[in-house]
CSV table of C-alpha atoms in Angstrom, one decimal:
chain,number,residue,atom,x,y,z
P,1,UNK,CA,151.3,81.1,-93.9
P,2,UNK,CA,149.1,82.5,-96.8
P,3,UNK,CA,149.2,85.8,-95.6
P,4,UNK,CA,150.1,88.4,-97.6
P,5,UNK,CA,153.6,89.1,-98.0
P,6,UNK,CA,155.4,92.3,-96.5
P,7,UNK,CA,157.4,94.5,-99.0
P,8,UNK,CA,160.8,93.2,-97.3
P,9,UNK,CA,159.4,89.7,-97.6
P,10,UNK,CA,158.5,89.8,-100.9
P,11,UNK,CA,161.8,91.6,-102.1
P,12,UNK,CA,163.6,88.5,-100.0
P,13,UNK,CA,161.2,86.1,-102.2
P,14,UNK,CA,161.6,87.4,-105.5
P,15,UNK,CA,165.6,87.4,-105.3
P,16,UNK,CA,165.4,83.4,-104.9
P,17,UNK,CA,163.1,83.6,-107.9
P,18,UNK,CA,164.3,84.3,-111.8
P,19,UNK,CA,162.6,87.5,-114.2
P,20,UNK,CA,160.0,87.7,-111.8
P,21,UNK,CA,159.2,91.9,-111.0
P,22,UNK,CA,156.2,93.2,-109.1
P,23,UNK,CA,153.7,94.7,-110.6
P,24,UNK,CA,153.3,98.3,-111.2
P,25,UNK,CA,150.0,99.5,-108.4
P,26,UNK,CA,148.9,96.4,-107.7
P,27,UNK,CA,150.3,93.6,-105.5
P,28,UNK,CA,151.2,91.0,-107.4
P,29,UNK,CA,153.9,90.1,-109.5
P,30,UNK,CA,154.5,89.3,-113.2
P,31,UNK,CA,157.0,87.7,-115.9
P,32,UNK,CA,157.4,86.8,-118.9
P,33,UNK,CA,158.5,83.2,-120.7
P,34,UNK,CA,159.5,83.2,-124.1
P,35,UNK,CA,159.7,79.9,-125.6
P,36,UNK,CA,160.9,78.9,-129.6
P,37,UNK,CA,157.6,77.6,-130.3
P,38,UNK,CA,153.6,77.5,-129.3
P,39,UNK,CA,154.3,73.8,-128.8
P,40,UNK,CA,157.0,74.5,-126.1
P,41,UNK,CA,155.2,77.7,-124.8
P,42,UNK,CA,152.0,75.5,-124.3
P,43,UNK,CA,153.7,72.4,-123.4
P,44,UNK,CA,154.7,74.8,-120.3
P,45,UNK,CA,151.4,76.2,-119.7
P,46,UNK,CA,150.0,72.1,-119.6
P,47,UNK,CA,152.4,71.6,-116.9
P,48,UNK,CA,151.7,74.5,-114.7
P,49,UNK,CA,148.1,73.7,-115.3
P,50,UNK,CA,148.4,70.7,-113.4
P,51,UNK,CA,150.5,71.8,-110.9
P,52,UNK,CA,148.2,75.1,-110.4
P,53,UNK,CA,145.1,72.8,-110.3
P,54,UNK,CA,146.6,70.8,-107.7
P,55,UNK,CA,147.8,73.7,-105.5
P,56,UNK,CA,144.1,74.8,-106.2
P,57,UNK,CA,146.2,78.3,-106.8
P,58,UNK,CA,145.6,79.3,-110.4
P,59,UNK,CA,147.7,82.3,-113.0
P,60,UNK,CA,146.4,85.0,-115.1
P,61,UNK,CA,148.3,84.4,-118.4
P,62,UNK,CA,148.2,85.8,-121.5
P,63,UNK,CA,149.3,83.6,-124.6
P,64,UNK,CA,150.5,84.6,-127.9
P,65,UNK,CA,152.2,81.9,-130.1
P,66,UNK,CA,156.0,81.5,-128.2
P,67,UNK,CA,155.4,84.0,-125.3
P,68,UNK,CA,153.6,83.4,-122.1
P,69,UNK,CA,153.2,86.6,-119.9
P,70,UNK,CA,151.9,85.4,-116.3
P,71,UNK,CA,150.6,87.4,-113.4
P,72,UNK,CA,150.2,85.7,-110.2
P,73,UNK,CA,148.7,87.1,-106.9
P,74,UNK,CA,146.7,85.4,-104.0
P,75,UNK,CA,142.7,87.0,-104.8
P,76,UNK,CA,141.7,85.8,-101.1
P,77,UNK,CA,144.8,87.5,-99.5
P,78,UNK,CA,144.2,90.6,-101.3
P,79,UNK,CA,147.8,90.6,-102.6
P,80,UNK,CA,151.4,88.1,-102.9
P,81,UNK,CA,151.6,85.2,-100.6
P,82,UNK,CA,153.9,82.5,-100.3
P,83,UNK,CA,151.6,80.6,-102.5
P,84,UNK,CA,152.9,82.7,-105.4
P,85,UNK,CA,156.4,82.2,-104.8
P,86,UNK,CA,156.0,78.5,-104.9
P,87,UNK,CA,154.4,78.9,-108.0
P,88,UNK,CA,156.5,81.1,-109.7
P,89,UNK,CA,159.2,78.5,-108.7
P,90,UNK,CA,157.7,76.2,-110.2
P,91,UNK,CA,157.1,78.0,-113.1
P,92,UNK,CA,161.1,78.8,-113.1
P,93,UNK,CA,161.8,75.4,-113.2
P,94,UNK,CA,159.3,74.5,-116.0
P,95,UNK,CA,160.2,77.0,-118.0
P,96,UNK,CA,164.0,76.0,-118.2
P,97,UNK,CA,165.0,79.1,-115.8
J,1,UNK,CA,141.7,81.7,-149.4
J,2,UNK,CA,143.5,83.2,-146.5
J,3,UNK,CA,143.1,86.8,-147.7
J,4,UNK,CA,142.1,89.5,-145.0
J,5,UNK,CA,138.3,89.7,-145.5
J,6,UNK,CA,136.3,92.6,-146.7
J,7,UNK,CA,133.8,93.9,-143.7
J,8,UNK,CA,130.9,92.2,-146.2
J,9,UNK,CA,132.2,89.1,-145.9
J,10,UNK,CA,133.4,89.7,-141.9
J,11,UNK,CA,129.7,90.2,-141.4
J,12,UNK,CA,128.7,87.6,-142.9
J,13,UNK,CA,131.1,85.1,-141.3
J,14,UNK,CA,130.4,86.5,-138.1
J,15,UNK,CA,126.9,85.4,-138.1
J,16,UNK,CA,127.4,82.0,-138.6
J,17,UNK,CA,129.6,81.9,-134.9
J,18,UNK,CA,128.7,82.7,-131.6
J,19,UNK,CA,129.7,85.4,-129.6
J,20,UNK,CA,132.6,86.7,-131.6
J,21,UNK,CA,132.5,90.5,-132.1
J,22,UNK,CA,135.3,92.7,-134.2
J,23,UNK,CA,137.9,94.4,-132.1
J,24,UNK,CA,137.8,98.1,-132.0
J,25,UNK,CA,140.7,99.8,-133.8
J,26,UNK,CA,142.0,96.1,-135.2
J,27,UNK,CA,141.5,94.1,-137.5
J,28,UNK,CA,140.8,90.9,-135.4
J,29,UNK,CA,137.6,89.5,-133.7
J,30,UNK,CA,137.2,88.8,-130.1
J,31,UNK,CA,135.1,86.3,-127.8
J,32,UNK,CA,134.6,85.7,-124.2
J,33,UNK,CA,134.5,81.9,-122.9
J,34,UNK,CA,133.2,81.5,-119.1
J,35,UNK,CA,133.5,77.6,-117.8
J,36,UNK,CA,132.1,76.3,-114.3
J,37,UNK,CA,136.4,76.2,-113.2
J,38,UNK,CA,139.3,76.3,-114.3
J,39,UNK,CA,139.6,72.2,-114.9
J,40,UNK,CA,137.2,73.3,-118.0
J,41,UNK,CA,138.4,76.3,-118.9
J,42,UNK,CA,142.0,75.0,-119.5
J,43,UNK,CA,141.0,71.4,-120.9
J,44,UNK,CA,139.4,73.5,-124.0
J,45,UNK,CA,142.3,75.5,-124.5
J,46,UNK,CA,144.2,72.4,-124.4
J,47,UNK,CA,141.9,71.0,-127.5
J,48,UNK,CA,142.2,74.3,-129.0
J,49,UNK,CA,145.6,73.9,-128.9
J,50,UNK,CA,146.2,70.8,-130.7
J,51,UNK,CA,143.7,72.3,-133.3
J,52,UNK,CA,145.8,75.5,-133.9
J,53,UNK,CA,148.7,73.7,-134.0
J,54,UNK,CA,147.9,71.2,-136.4
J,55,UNK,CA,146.4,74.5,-138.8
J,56,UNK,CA,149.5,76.5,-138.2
J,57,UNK,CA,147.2,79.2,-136.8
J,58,UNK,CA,147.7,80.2,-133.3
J,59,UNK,CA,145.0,82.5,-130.9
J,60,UNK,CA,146.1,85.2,-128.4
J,61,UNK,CA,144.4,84.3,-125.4
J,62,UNK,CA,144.0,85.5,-121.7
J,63,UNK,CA,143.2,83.0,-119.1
J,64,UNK,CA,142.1,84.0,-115.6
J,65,UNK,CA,140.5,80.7,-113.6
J,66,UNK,CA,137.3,79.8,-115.1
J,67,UNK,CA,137.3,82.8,-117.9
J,68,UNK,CA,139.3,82.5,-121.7
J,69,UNK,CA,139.4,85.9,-123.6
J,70,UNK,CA,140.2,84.9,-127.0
J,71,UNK,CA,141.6,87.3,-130.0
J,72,UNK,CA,142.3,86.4,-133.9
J,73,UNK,CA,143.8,87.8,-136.3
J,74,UNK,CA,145.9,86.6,-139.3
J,75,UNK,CA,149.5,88.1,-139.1
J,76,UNK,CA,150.4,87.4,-142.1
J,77,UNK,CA,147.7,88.6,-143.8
J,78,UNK,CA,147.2,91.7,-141.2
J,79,UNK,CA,143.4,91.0,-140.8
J,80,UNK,CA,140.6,88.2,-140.2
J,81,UNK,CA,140.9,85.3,-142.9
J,82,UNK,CA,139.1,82.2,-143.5
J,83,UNK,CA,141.6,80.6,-141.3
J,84,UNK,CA,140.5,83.0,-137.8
J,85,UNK,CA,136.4,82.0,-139.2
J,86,UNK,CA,137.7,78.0,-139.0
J,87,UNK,CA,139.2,78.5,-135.3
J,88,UNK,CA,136.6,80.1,-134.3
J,89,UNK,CA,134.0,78.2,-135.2
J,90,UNK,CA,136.0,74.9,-133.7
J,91,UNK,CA,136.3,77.1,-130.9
J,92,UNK,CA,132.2,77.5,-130.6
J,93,UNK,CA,131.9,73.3,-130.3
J,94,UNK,CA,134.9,72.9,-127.9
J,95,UNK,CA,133.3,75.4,-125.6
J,96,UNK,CA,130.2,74.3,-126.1
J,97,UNK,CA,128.2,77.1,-127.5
């Protein structure tokens, strides 16, 4: 189940997510929150700490004051695995999306 | 006190930290933090955090498991001030260097 993910699978996966687009030459895919504040914007980024620490599945993200750009991608799976979507799911959720 | 710095007294600054270097082509300086995991590495941008927010003076940052990649710059002021010299040095004890 943390296989990579097929193109069709993937396309099914990201049209239950929201904002999420796969990255250009590399598998793995990317979006960006924009929140009013750096308090909001890391008050996200605390909470899918936790939850990416307990999945043991972490993010690359870049922070500058309101925005959070993420890229997520499976390093062991060499590309997008279900692990990813649940993320970015989450990361829908806690980012009011 | 929070004018952009002359390279004199960017030099001069930058001794006194550890590890920061001036960006090529910006006016901004740049360091590289490397924790044992990501547990670490996020629990010091979470004290960084609270520090920038309480100065009003926010990093952009780049967080990739166990690695931080940390830019500042004063917008306002389009260059290093005193105020990038303050986070970074709080910045040196949070990580531990």
């Amino acid at each position: 189940m943390s296989g990579k993910l097929t193109d069709q699978e993937m396309a099914e996966k990201l049209a239950t997510l929201t904002g999420w687009t796969p990255v250009e030459g590399r598998s793995a895919i990317h979006r960006t929150f924009t929140f009013k504040t750096f308090n909001q914007a890391f008050g996200f980024m605390t909470r899918v700490a936790l939850k990416a620490e307990a999945m043991n599945h972490h993010p690359e993200w870049f922070n500058v004051y309101n925005r959070v750009e993420v890229t997520l991608s499976t390093h062991d799976a060499g590309g997008v695995t279900d692990k990813d979507i649940t993320l970015a799911a989450f990361m829908d959720k806690a980012g009011g999306a």
